[in-house]
C-alpha positions in Angstrom: 4.1 -20.7 -32.9 7.7 -19.5 -32.4 9.6 -20.5 -29.4 10.2 -18.6 -26.6 14.3 -16.8 -26.6 15.3 -18.8 -24.1 14.4 -22.0 -26.0 16.3 -21.3 -29.0 20.0 -21.5 -29.6 22.2 -18.6 -30.0 22.6 -19.5 -33.6 19.0 -19.5 -34.4 18.6 -16.0 -32.5 21.7 -14.4 -34.4 20.3 -15.9 -37.5 16.6 -14.3 -37.2 17.8 -11.2 -36.0 20.5 -11.0 -39.2 23.3 -10.0 -36.3 26.5 -11.4 -35.9 28.1 -12.2 -32.3 31.9 -10.9 -33.8 31.1 -7.9 -35.5 27.5 -6.8 -34.4 25.4 -4.7 -36.9 26.5 -2.0 -39.4 25.9 1.9 -38.3 23.4 1.9 -41.3 21.7 -1.4 -40.3 21.2 0.0 -37.0 19.9 3.2 -38.3 17.5 1.9 -40.3 16.0 -0.4 -37.2 16.0 2.8 -35.2 14.2 4.7 -37.7 11.7 1.6 -38.2 11.5 0.5 -34.7 11.8 3.7 -32.4 14.2 4.2 -29.5 14.7 2.3 -26.6 12.7 4.1 -24.6 9.6 3.4 -22.1 6.3 5.7 -23.3 5.9 9.0 -22.1 2.3 9.1 -19.5 -0.3 10.3 -20.9 -0.6 13.8 -19.3 -3.7 16.2 -18.2 -2.9 19.7 -17.2 -4.2 20.7 -13.6 -6.7 22.8 -15.4 -8.1 20.0 -16.6 -7.1 18.2 -13.3 -9.4 20.6 -11.7 -12.3 20.4 -14.0 -12.5 16.4 -13.4 -13.2 17.1 -10.0 -16.4 18.6 -10.5 -18.1 15.7 -12.3 -19.1 13.7 -8.9 -22.5 13.8 -8.1 -22.8 15.1 -4.9 -20.7 18.2 -6.4 -23.0 19.2 -9.1 -25.7 18.8 -6.0 -23.7 21.5 -4.1 -23.2 23.7 -7.2 -27.2 23.3 -8.0 -27.6 24.3 -3.8 -25.1 27.2 -4.5 -27.6 28.3 -7.4 -30.4 28.2 -5.4 -29.0 29.9 -2.8 -28.3 32.6 -5.0 -31.4 32.9 -6.5 -33.0 33.6 -3.1 -30.7 36.4 -2.2 -28.6 34.6 -0.1 -25.2 35.7 -1.9 -23.5 35.0 1.6 -24.5 31.1 1.6 -24.0 30.9 -2.3 -20.5 32.2 -1.9 -19.5 29.9 0.9 -21.1 26.4 -0.9 -19.0 27.6 -3.7 -16.1 27.9 -1.4 -16.4 24.6 -0.2 -16.7 23.0 -3.3 -13.4 25.2 -4.6 -11.5 24.2 -1.9 -12.6 20.6 -2.0 -11.7 20.4 -5.6 -8.6 22.1 -4.9 -7.5 19.1 -2.5 -8.3 16.8 -4.9 -5.9 18.0 -7.7 -3.1 18.3 -5.2 -3.4 14.8 -3.8 -3.4 13.5 -7.3 -1.3 15.5 -9.3 1.7 12.8 -8.8 -0.2 9.9 -10.3 1.1 9.9 -13.6 4.5 10.1 -12.7 4.8 6.0 -12.9 5.3 5.6 -16.7 7.7 8.3 -16.4 9.7 6.9 -13.2 9.8 3.7 -15.3 11.5 6.1 -18.0 14.0 7.9 -15.9 15.4 4.1 -14.8 17.2 3.4 -18.4 20.7 3.6 -18.4 22.2 6.0 -20.4 25.1 4.2 -22.2 25.8 1.0 -23.4 28.8 -0.8 -24.5 28.0 -2.3 -27.8 29.9 -4.1 -30.8 29.4 -2.2 -34.1 31.0 -2.8 -37.3 33.5 -5.0 -35.7 34.4 -2.6 -32.9 33.2 -1.7 -29.1 31.7 1.3 -29.0 29.5 3.4 -26.4 26.1 4.6 -26.9 23.3 6.0 -25.7 21.2 3.3 -24.7 17.9 4.7 -26.6 20.0 3.9 -29.6 20.2 0.5 -29.0 18.2 -1.6 -31.7 17.5 -5.5 -32.3 20.3 -7.3 -33.2 22.7 -5.3 -31.4 25.1 -7.1 -29.7 26.3 -5.7 -25.9 28.7 -6.0 -23.4 27.8 -6.9 -19.7 30.4 -6.0 -16.7 29.7 -5.7 -12.7 28.1 -2.4 -12.1 26.7 -2.4 -15.4 22.6 -1.7 -15.9 21.6 -4.0 -17.8 20.2 -1.4 -20.8 17.4 -4.0 -23.0 16.3 -7.6 -23.2 19.4 -9.4 -24.3 19.7 -13.2 -25.0 23.1 -14.1 -23.4 25.6 -15.6 -25.8 29.1 -15.7 -23.2 28.4 -16.0 -19.4 31.5 -15.9 -17.5 30.9 -15.9 -13.8 27.6 -13.8 -15.2 25.6 -13.3 -11.8 22.4 -10.3 -12.6 20.2 -8.3 -9.7 16.8 -9.0 -10.7 14.6 -8.3 -7.3 12.8 -5.1 -8.4 11.5 -7.1 -11.5 11.2 -10.9 -10.7 10.6 -10.2 -6.7 14.1 -12.6 -6.0 16.5 -11.4 -3.3 19.5 -13.4 -4.3 21.7 -12.2 -7.8 20.6 -14.8 -10.3 23.4 -17.1 -12.1 23.3 -16.8 -15.5 24.2 -19.0 -18.5 24.8 -18.5 -22.2 23.5 -22.2 -23.0 19.5 -23.0 -24.5 16.8 -23.8 -22.3 15.2 -26.7 -22.9 12.0 -27.0 -20.4 9.2 -24.5 -21.9 6.4 -22.2 -20.1 9.7 -20.8 -17.7 8.6 -18.2 -15.0 10.9 -14.9 -15.6 13.1 -15.4 -12.4 14.1 -18.9 -14.0 14.7 -17.9 -17.5 18.8 -17.8 -16.9 19.8 -17.4 -20.2 18.2 -14.0 -20.4 18.9 -10.6 -19.3 16.4 -8.2 -18.6 16.3 -4.1 -19.0 17.0 -2.2 -15.7 18.3 -5.1 -13.8 21.8 -4.8 -12.4 24.8 -6.9 -12.7 26.7 -7.4 -9.6 29.2 -9.9 -10.8 31.3 -11.2 -13.6 30.9 -10.3 -17.1 28.8 -11.5 -20.5 27.8 -11.1 -24.0 24.5 -10.3 -25.8 22.3 -10.0 -28.1 19.4 -7.1 -28.2 16.0 -9.3 -28.2 13.8 -6.4 -27.2 13.8 -3.0 -26.6 11.4 0.0 -25.3 8.1 -1.4 -24.7 8.5 -4.7 -26.1 10.9 -5.5 -22.8 9.8 -6.9 -19.8 9.7 -3.5 -17.8 7.9 -2.2 -20.7 5.2 -4.8 -20.8 4.5 -3.7 -17.1 4.6 0.0 -18.4 1.8 -0.7 -20.5 -0.5 -2.9 -17.9 0.3 0.9 -16.1 -1.1 2.1 -18.9 -4.0 0.0 -19.1 -4.9 -0.6 -15.8 -7.9 1.1 -14.7 -7.9 2.3 -11.3 -10.5 0.9 -8.7 -12.7 3.0 -7.1 -12.4 3.1 -3.3 -15.1 2.1 -1.1 -15.5 5.4 0.0 -15.9 7.0 -3.4 -18.8 4.1 -4.1 -20.6 4.9 -1.0 -20.4 9.0 -1.8 -21.3 8.7 -5.1 -24.4 6.0 -4.2 -25.5 8.0 -1.1 -25.7 11.4 -3.3 -27.7 9.5 -6.2 -30.3 8.5 -3.5 -30.1 12.1 -1.7 -30.9 13.7 -5.2 -33.9 11.6 -5.9 -35.3 12.0 -2.5 -34.7 15.5 -2.3 -36.4 16.0 -5.6 -39.2 13.8 -4.8 -40.0 15.8 -0.9 -39.3 19.6 -2.8 -42.0 18.8 -5.6 -44.3 17.1 -3.2 -44.4 20.0 -1.0 -44.5 22.3 -3.7 -47.9 20.1 -4.6 -49.2 20.1 -1.6 -48.7 23.7 -1.0 -50.5 24.5 -4.4 -53.3 22.4 -3.5 -54.3 23.8 0.1 -54.0 27.3 -2.0 -52.4 29.5 0.8 -49.2 30.4 -0.3 -48.7 31.9 -4.0 -46.9 30.0 -6.7 -43.7 32.4 -6.2 -43.6 31.9 -2.5 -44.4 27.6 -2.9 -41.1 27.6 -5.7 -39.5 29.5 -3.0 -40.6 26.7 -0.2 -39.9 24.1 -2.2 -36.4 25.5 -2.9 -35.2 26.0 0.7 -37.0 22.4 1.5 -34.0 21.2 -1.3 -31.3 23.2 0.5 -32.1 21.8 4.1 -32.0 18.7 2.3 -28.2 19.0 1.0 -26.0 18.1 3.4 -23.7 21.3 1.6 -20.9 20.3 4.3 -20.5 16.7 3.6 -17.7 16.7 0.8 -15.7 19.3 2.9 -16.3 17.4 6.0 -15.2 14.3 4.2 -11.8 15.6 3.2 -10.8 17.7 5.9 -11.8 14.6 8.3 -9.0 12.6 5.4 -6.6 15.1 5.5 -6.2 15.5 8.7 -6.0 11.7 9.2 -3.2 11.9 6.4 -1.3 14.2 8.7 -1.9 12.0 11.5 -0.8 8.6 9.2 2.3 10.9 8.5 3.6 11.5 11.9 3.5 7.5 12.2 5.6 7.0 8.9 2.4 6.2 6.6 2.1 9.0 3.8 -0.9 8.9 1.5 -1.0 10.7 -1.9 -4.7 9.9 -2.1 -7.4 11.0 0.4 -9.7 8.4 -0.1 -6.8 5.5 0.5 -7.1 6.7 4.2 -10.6 5.2 4.7 -10.0 2.1 2.5 -6.9 1.1 4.7 -9.9 0.5 7.3 -12.2 -1.5 5.3 -9.5 -3.7 4.2 -10.3 -7.3 4.4 -7.1 -8.7 2.4 -2.9 -7.3 2.7 -1.2 -9.0 -0.3 2.3 -8.7 0.5 5.7 -9.2 -1.5 8.3 -10.7 0.9 11.6 -9.3 -0.3 12.4 -6.0 1.2 8.5 -5.7 2.8 8.3 -8.8 4.9 12.3 -9.3 5.0 15.1 -6.7 5.2 16.3 -7.4 1.8 20.0 -8.0 2.9 21.5 -11.8 3.0 22.5 -13.0 6.7 24.3 -15.4 7.9 22.3 -17.7 10.5 23.2 -20.9 11.1 26.9 -22.6 10.9 28.0 -26.1 10.9 31.3 -26.3 12.3 33.1 -29.3 14.0 29.9 -31.7 12.6 27.6 -29.6 14.2 24.8 -26.7 13.8 24.8 -24.2 15.8 22.9 -20.1 15.6 25.6 -18.0 14.3 24.2 -15.3 16.8 25.1 -18.1 19.7 29.1 -17.9 18.6 30.2 -14.9 20.3 33.4 -15.6 21.0 35.1 -17.0 17.6 37.9 -19.3 18.4 39.3 -22.8 16.7 37.3 -24.0 13.9 34.8 -21.4 14.0 37.7 -18.9 13.4 39.3 -20.7 10.8 36.3 -20.7 9.3 36.0 -16.4 9.7 38.7 -16.6 8.2 38.3 -18.4 4.8 34.7 -16.0 4.7 36.7 -13.3 4.8 39.4 -14.2 2.2 37.4 -16.5 -0.5 35.4 -12.8 -1.1 34.9 -10.4 -3.5 33.4 -7.7 -1.3 34.7 -4.0 -1.7 34.9 -2.3 1.7 34.0 1.5 0.9 33.0 4.6 2.9 29.3 4.1 2.2 29.3 0.1 3.0 29.8 -2.8 1.8 29.7 -3.3 -2.0 29.1 -6.8 -3.7 27.6 -10.1 -3.9 25.1 -10.1 -1.1 26.1 -13.4 0.2 29.3 -12.3 -0.1 28.7 -9.1 1.7 26.8 -10.9 4.6 30.3 -13.4 5.0 31.9 -9.7 5.7 29.3 -8.7 7.6 29.3 -11.7 9.8 32.5 -11.2 10.6 32.5 -7.1 11.5 29.7 -8.4 14.1 32.2 -10.4 15.6 34.4 -7.1 16.0 36.8 -9.4 13.8 40.2 -7.1 12.9 40.1 -7.6 9.0 42.2 -5.3 7.8 45.1 -7.0 9.9 43.8 -10.1 8.1 44.3 -8.8 4.1 47.3 -7.2 5.1 48.9 -10.5 6.1 47.2 -12.8 4.1 46.4 -10.7 0.9 45.4 -12.8 -2.2 47.7 -14.1 -4.6 45.9 -15.8 -7.2 42.5 -17.2 -7.6 39.8 -19.3 -9.6 37.2 -17.4 -10.2 33.5 -19.2 -9.4 32.2 -20.8 -12.5 28.5 -22.1 -12.7 29.5 -25.3 -13.7 31.8 -26.4 -11.1 30.1 -24.0 -8.4 33.4 -23.7 -6.5 35.7 -20.5 -6.2 39.3 -21.0 -4.8 41.7 -18.3 -3.4 45.7 -18.7 -2.5 47.4 -16.4 0.5 50.5 -16.7 2.3 50.1 -18.2 5.4 52.9 -18.9 8.3 53.5 -22.6 7.2 53.4 -22.2 4.0 50.3 -21.1 1.5 46.6 -21.1 2.3 44.2 -22.1 -0.6 40.8 -21.7 0.5 37.4 -22.8 -1.4 33.9 -22.2 -1.4 31.1 -23.8 -3.0 27.8 -26.1 -3.6 28.4 -28.3 -0.9 27.9 -31.6 -2.6 30.7 -30.3 -5.0 32.9 -29.3 -2.2 32.1 -32.1 0.1 33.0 -34.4 -3.3 36.5 -32.9 -3.3 37.3 -32.9 0.2 38.9 -36.0 1.7 39.7 -34.7 5.5 37.8 -32.7 7.9 38.8 -30.1 10.7 36.9 -30.7 13.9 38.0 -29.6 17.2 41.1 -27.8 16.0 42.1 -31.3 14.9 42.3 -32.7 11.2 40.6 -35.9 11.0 40.0 -38.2 7.6 36.9 -37.4 6.3 34.9 -40.8 6.6 31.6 -41.9 4.7 29.8 -41.6 8.3 30.8 -38.0 8.5 30.0 -37.1 5.1 26.8 -38.7 5.3 26.2 -36.6 8.7 27.5 -33.3 7.1 25.1 -33.8 3.8 22.1 -34.6 6.4 22.8 -31.4 7.8 22.6 -29.6 4.8 19.6 -30.7 3.7 18.1 -29.8 7.1 19.3 -26.2 6.4 17.9 -26.3 2.9 14.9 -27.5 4.2 14.9 -24.2 6.4 15.0 -22.0 3.0 18.4 -20.9 3.6 20.9 -21.0 1.2 23.9 -23.2 2.0 27.6 -22.5 1.2 30.4 -25.0 2.1 33.9 -24.2 3.3 37.2 -25.9 2.9 41.1 -25.3 2.7 44.7 -26.8 2.4 48.0 -25.7 3.4 50.4 -26.3 0.4 54.2 -25.6 1.1 54.4 -23.9 -2.5 52.4 -21.4 -4.0 50.3 -23.4 -7.4 51.8 -22.9 -10.4 49.0 -24.0 -12.0 45.6 -22.3 -11.0 43.2 -24.8 -12.5 40.7 -26.6 -10.5 42.1 -29.9 -11.4 45.7 -28.9 -9.9 44.2 -27.1 -6.7 40.7 -28.3 -5.9 41.2 -31.8 -4.6 42.0 -33.3 -1.0 40.8 -30.1 0.6 40.2 -29.8 4.4 36.5 -29.5 5.3 35.7 -26.5 7.4 31.9 -26.2 7.7 29.0 -25.3 6.1 27.2 -21.2 6.4 23.4 -21.1 6.4 22.1 -17.4 5.2 19.2 -16.1 4.5 17.2 -12.9 4.0 15.5 -12.6 7.3 12.5 -11.2 8.0 12.0 -8.0 9.8 11.9 -8.3 13.5 8.3 -6.0 13.6 6.6 -8.0 11.3 5.7 -11.2 12.7 3.7 -9.0 15.6 2.2 -6.6 12.8 0.6 -10.1 11.1 -0.9 -11.0 14.5 -2.5 -7.6 15.0 -3.5 -7.8 11.1 -5.2 -11.3 12.4 -6.8 -10.1 15.1 -8.1 -7.2 13.3 -10.0 -9.8 11.0 -7.7 -8.8 7.9 -5.8 -11.7 6.4 -2.2 -11.7 5.0 -0.7 -13.3 2.2 2.5 -13.4 0.5 2.8 -13.2 -3.2 6.8 -13.1 -4.1 8.8 -13.6 -6.8 11.2 -16.2 -4.6 11.4 -19.8 -4.6 8.8 -21.6 -3.1 10.7 -22.9 0.2 12.1 -19.9 0.8 8.9 -18.1 0.9 6.9 -20.6 2.5 9.9 -21.1 5.4 9.4 -17.2 5.9 5.8 -17.0 5.7 5.6 -19.7 8.6 8.2 -17.5 10.4 5.9 -14.9 10.3 2.8 -16.5 10.9 1.5 -16.3 7.6 1.2 -19.8 6.8 0.5 -22.6 9.9 2.5 -25.7 9.4 -0.2 -27.8 8.7 -1.4 -25.9 5.7 2.1 -26.0 4.2 1.3 -28.7 1.3 -2.2 -27.2 0.5 -1.3 -23.2 0.9 1.4 -22.7 -1.2 0.8 -22.4 -4.7 3.6 -21.5 -7.7 3.1 -19.1 -10.7 3.4 -22.3 -12.8 0.4 -24.0 -11.1 -1.6 -20.5 -11.6 -0.9 -20.7 -14.7 -1.9 -24.1 -15.3 -5.5 -23.1 -14.1 -8.4 -21.3 -16.0 -9.5 -18.3 -14.2 -12.6 -19.6 -13.1 -10.6 -22.5 -11.3 -8.7 -19.9 -9.4 -11.4 -17.9 -8.4 -12.8 -20.9 -6.6 -9.8 -21.7 -5.1 -8.5 -18.6 -4.1 -8.9 -18.7 -0.6 -6.9 -21.8 0.0 -3.8 -19.9 -0.6 -1.6 -17.8 1.8 1.5 -17.9 -0.1 2.3 -17.4 -3.8 5.5 -18.1 -4.6 7.5 -17.6 -8.5 5.0 -15.5 -9.3 5.4 -12.9 -12.5 3.5 -9.4 -12.3 0.7 -10.4 -14.3 0.0 -13.0 -11.8 -0.3 -10.8 -8.9 -2.7 -8.8 -11.0 -4.8 -12.4 -11.1 -4.8 -12.9 -7.5 -5.6 -9.5 -6.6 -8.7 -9.7 -8.9 -9.9 -12.8 -7.6 -10.0 -11.4 -4.1 -12.1 -8.3 -5.5 -14.1 -11.1 -7.0 -14.8 -12.4 -3.9 -16.3 -8.8 -2.6 -13.0 -7.9 -0.5 -11.3 -4.6 -0.2 -7.8 -5.8 -1.0 -4.4 -3.9 -0.1 -1.1 -4.7 -2.2 2.2 -4.0 -0.6 5.5 -4.0 -3.1 8.6 -2.1 -3.5 9.8 -3.4 -6.6 8.7 -2.7 -10.6 7.2 -5.9 -11.0 4.7 -4.7 -8.0 3.0 -1.9 -9.6 0.6 -3.2 -12.0 -0.9 -4.8 -8.6 -0.4 -1.8 -6.7 -2.5 0.4 -9.1 -5.3 -2.7 -9.4 -5.8 -2.9 -5.8 -7.8 -1.3 -3.9 -4.9 0.6 -2.0 -1.2 0.2 -3.2 1.3 0.3 -0.6 4.6 0.6 -1.7 7.9 1.2 0.1 9.6 4.4 0.8 13.0 3.4 1.3 13.9 0.6 -1.0 10.9 1.1 -3.2 11.5 1.8 -7.0 10.0 5.3 -8.3 7.4 2.9 -10.5 6.3 1.4 -7.2 5.7 4.5 -5.5 4.0 6.4 -8.6 1.6 3.5 -8.7 0.7 3.0 -5.1 -1.9 5.3 -2.8 0.5 5.1 0.1 4.5 5.0 0.5 5.5 3.5 4.0 8.2 6.3 4.9 10.1 3.5 7.1 9.2 0.5 4.8 7.6 -1.1 8.2 5.1 -3.6 7.6 3.7 -2.9 10.8 2.9 0.5 9.9 0.4 -0.9 7.8 -1.5 -2.0 10.8 -1.3 1.7 12.4 -2.8 2.6 9.1 -5.2 0.6 9.4 -6.7 1.8 12.6 -6.3 5.2 11.5 -8.3 4.0 8.4 -11.1 2.6 10.7 -10.9 5.7 13.2 -11.7 7.7 10.0 -14.5 6.2 8.7 -15.9 5.8 12.3 -15.7 9.5 11.9 -17.2 10.6 9.2 -19.9 8.2 10.1 -20.6 10.1 12.8 -20.7 13.7 10.6 -22.4 11.9 8.2 -25.6 10.7 11.4 -25.1 14.3 12.5 -25.6 15.8 9.5 -28.3 13.9 7.9 -30.3 13.7 10.8 -30.4 17.2 11.2 -31.4 18.0 7.8 -34.1 15.2 8.1 -35.6 17.1 10.8 -35.5 20.4 8.7 -37.0 18.7 6.1 -40.0 16.6 8.2 -40.6 19.9 10.1 -41.2 22.2 7.2 -43.1 19.5 5.4 -45.3 19.2 8.1 -45.5 22.8 8.5 -47.0 23.4 5.1 -49.4 20.4 5.4 -50.7 22.5 9.0 -50.7 25.8 7.0 -48.6 27.3 9.5 -45.9 29.9 8.7 -42.5 27.8 7.5 -39.0 28.6 8.4 -37.4 31.0 6.1 -34.8 30.1 3.6 -32.5 32.7 5.1 -33.0 30.7 8.3 -32.5 26.9 6.8 -29.4 28.4 5.5 -28.0 29.9 8.9 -28.6 26.8 10.6 -27.0 24.8 7.9 -23.8 27.5 7.7 -23.5 27.3 12.0 -24.5 23.9 12.4 -22.9 22.1 9.4 -19.2 23.3 9.6 -17.4 23.2 13.0 -19.4 21.0 14.9 -19.3 18.4 12.0 -15.8 18.5 11.3 -14.9 18.4 15.1 -16.4 15.2 15.2 -13.8 14.3 12.3 -10.8 14.3 14.9 -12.8 12.5 17.6 -10.2 9.9 19.1 -10.6 6.1 18.6 -13.4 4.0 20.1 -11.6 1.4 22.7 -11.8 -2.0 20.3 -11.9 -0.9 16.9 -9.1 -3.2 16.3 -10.5 -6.3 17.7 -13.7 -5.6 15.2 -13.7 -7.6 11.9 -13.2 -5.6 8.5 -16.5 -3.9 7.4 -15.8 -5.1 3.4 -17.0 -3.3 0.6 -21.0 -4.2 1.1 -20.6 -1.9 4.0 -21.9 1.8 3.6 -21.8 4.7 5.7 -25.6 3.8 6.8 -24.4 0.4 8.2 -23.8 -0.5 11.7 -27.0 1.1 12.8 -25.9 4.7 11.2 -29.0 4.5 8.9 -32.0 3.7 11.5 -29.9 6.3 14.1 -30.6 9.0 11.3 -34.3 8.3 10.9 -35.2 8.2 14.3 -33.6 10.5 15.5 -34.0 13.0 12.9 -37.9 12.5 13.4 -37.3 12.7 17.0 -36.0 16.3 16.2 -38.9 17.3 14.0 -41.3 16.1 16.5 -40.0 18.4 19.1 -39.4 20.7 17.0 -43.4 21.0 16.0 -44.2 20.5 19.4 -42.1 24.0 20.6 -44.0 25.4 17.6 -47.3 24.5 18.7 -46.6 25.3 22.4 -45.5 28.5 21.2 -49.1 29.0 19.5 -51.0 27.2 22.3 -49.2 29.5 25.4 -48.5 32.6 23.3 -46.7 35.6 25.3 -48.0 38.3 22.6 -51.0 38.8 21.6 -52.0 39.2 17.6 -51.8 36.4 15.2 -48.9 37.8 13.4 -46.8 38.3 16.6 -47.6 35.2 18.1 -46.6 33.0 14.7 -43.4 35.1 14.6 -42.7 34.2 18.4 -43.6 30.4 17.6 -41.3 30.5 14.3 -38.5 32.1 15.9 -38.5 29.6 19.0 -39.5 26.5 16.8 -35.7 28.0 14.5 -33.6 28.2 17.8 -34.7 24.9 19.3 -34.2 23.4 16.0 -30.5 25.1 15.6 -29.9 24.4 19.3 -31.1 20.6 19.2 -29.0 19.8 16.4 -25.8 20.9 17.7 -26.6 19.2 21.2 -27.5 15.9 19.1 -23.8 16.0 17.7 -22.7 14.8 21.3 -24.9 12.1 21.0 -23.8 10.9 17.7 -20.7 10.3 19.1 -21.8 6.6 19.8 -24.3 4.6 17.9 -25.4 2.5 20.8 -22.7 3.7 23.3 -23.7 6.2 26.8 -22.7 9.7 26.4 -20.6 9.2 29.5 -18.8 5.7 28.1 -17.9 7.4 24.8 -16.1 10.1 26.5 -18.3 12.9 24.9 -15.6 15.6 26.3 -12.6 14.6 25.5 -12.0 16.3 22.3 -11.4 19.8 22.9 -12.0 21.0 19.8 -15.2 19.5 19.7 -16.2 21.3 23.0 -15.1 24.9 21.4 -17.0 24.5 18.6 -20.1 23.4 20.1 -19.8 26.8 22.2 -19.1 28.9 19.2 -21.7 27.6 17.1 -24.6 27.6 20.4 -23.4 31.6 20.4 -23.1 32.2 16.8 -27.1 30.3 16.7 -28.1 32.8 19.8 -26.8 35.9 18.3 -29.4 36.1 15.4 -32.2 36.6 18.4 -30.1 38.5 20.8 -28.5 41.1 18.8 -31.5 42.9 17.7 -30.1 44.4 14.6 -30.1 40.9 13.3 -33.3 39.9 13.9 -35.4 41.4 10.8 -32.1 39.8 8.8 -33.6 36.4 9.5 -37.2 37.1 10.1 -37.3 36.4 14.1 -38.9 37.8 16.9 -37.2 39.0 20.2 -37.6 36.2 23.0 -38.2 36.9 26.7 -36.3 34.7 29.5 -39.6 32.0 30.0 -39.5 31.6 25.8 -35.8 30.8 25.8 -36.5 28.3 28.8 -38.5 26.6 26.7 -35.7 26.4 23.9 -33.5 25.4 26.2 -35.3 22.6 27.8 -36.4 21.6 24.3 -32.9 21.4 22.9 -31.5 19.9 25.5 -34.2 17.1 25.4 -32.3 15.5 23.0 -29.9 14.3 25.2 -32.1 12.6 27.7 -34.4 11.2 25.3 -31.5 9.4 22.9 -30.0 8.4 26.2 -32.8 6.7 27.2 -33.2 5.0 23.5 -29.7 3.6 23.6 -29.8 2.6 27.1 -33.1 0.0 25.9 -31.1 -0.6 23.0 -28.3 -2.5 24.8 -30.4 -3.7 27.5 -33.2 -5.5 25.6 -31.6 -5.9 22.2 -27.4 -6.3 23.4 -26.5 -3.5 21.0 -23.1 -2.2 21.3 
């Protein structure tokens, strides 16, 4: 097996690639390799036309049922209803196409990230070429500000630092070296002699040979993973698919049974019974359900957008409500992705940086050196430079220090640049008493070169006791995951003639330490606690170091101190475990450190195998496959790459982790409201089916197809849609997540549909029987016509009154704030009037096969219709009292 590039020497690599460090490739060889391997770019996403996307929307089982229902309606002569149903289907399809049109942009976004130019050595000369023309073996020069154009094995490195957070998740730029690495199986972030495509050079310069281009690069592997990653079906999609299948079988069985029973009785002709069976099928199909679900989700997305959560795919709204696990990237998601000075050590003691309000004495001297020994550039657009150095300038600015005056009075005369071997940087400045030499760097290296210390403005010898104390303070800060820099100085009577480490960096006066960290976002700790209260488990998945990840996780409440040893796992530990071992142990871990992109996908899948609904947040290129694999991918809108946004289901416009908790609440509300609409629709349809079936058995006149369709048209639209905008029920965020196994019929909704549907059917049949027993007219034809009209009106009104009941499965009508939703109130009133109009307006009577009712008959209808409220309230009271429901 061939050794990885980071384990090979530069000589080996150049030999294998048939390249030369000094002369590079010839133009002829480069062209041959370009023709053979193709351009240095990522594959374009496989695209589908808008028409193909539109056609795909009709492959859902519920949609197919609706199309059949439209054909049935047209067959029975009800063209208006057929057009109405088709309109619902088309609108639903348009919604789907609109929401998912950008889903194919992830690979294209990766492609667009490629840098347009690269500085290479070709035939011994420096040449600038398009990055797409790079080939294996090309020698590439890197300088600060460059975007790495391909994957490189470094041949030379001069203080080279590369920021790789979008790829590895590590917030701090990585010091790069050109030496051969001996350790095997290194994670991506530790391959310090490699430079990766689309990462950014923040400091120094380097020279490297191209070892991979296009889809062969690390970012290309991620692009490939996105191409092959199947999007997970959301719980909503699974529930609707399962519900559609069940309804199809039931509808076909009931319609067939009704046809057989009717034919056996022999009271109806073959054509009449066929029409009756078709009517029954139409009654059973909740044709408004897909549209209502879509509208409810769309309204949810609007409310979420107002709370800074932008939903790209409608089902994602509901999926959030069932989330069990939120796997979050650290850098830029839980943290600010901005290094900040948190602790300083002056006068031999540690202090919080925020408490040093008035800088004086040693603190002022330390602040001066932090600013002078610094390569940060101050521009109108902000600070540009290494994040650790910009943090030192920000510290000065936060203390209202006049840096322009400091730089004018003490300009830099000379310097010894930072070197990754000696880990120090020194600068020389004019000073009132001579020349000031400032030095910063690794604490152990700097302390080894210091023999004095400034304490309270006085310079004292640095004895072994103080040296040990300082090293202990350094260790303490390091354990808190702080990145520690040490600072020292000396005053020389003359400007140094030789700017070498041996000549300048000795006999230093130690002034202090600075401890920096990429701090957590201030609102995240509260959001984490809110998520836990809602029964959701937050976990951290990051490419950063173990200690840093654990420290941030403890500060946020993701990790408890008692779980520090067993609840943190690294990527290398993951590699050492088999898939089965990890699947068995996944519940132990809250923090995953130093992980690669494939690890993130592995973690998401392990939780999904346990039946958990997983949300994954992230902002980098490295997060994209996991975002796509998760049940719901959540990208950062401000710091997030276009790749992560393209792969995500939802984007946080404010990059605020707390917004996720708000979105979860909205998701739970959406699911609850869809349940209400579903309970309302299916209980109504069950009542229609049972009533028609029993009427057939008893030989009564049955509801005509136009009656059934009108009831469905009036009751299945506005009231059902209005249920979709009900306010959230109290305590919705104190409940446990319902999880993947829960369905729309769980939580008591299924039984409620059955008993409320049967109750409505019984009342309708009772009204029909009452009208036959106590007729208002003489003659069998008129009596049956009145009975049928009263049953028709009772069924319609009762369904609408039952919409008030379904606002809570077990709660009282008064307790669930029945009339708080004004849209619902007006919808109910409009639907009642529309239902009554076909009887009250006499020209409509023959169209709907109804007779004109008198006051006595209307009284019976209204009392019977409203009885559903009283009976359901009584049943709910019994359920709460005897069975502790609600």
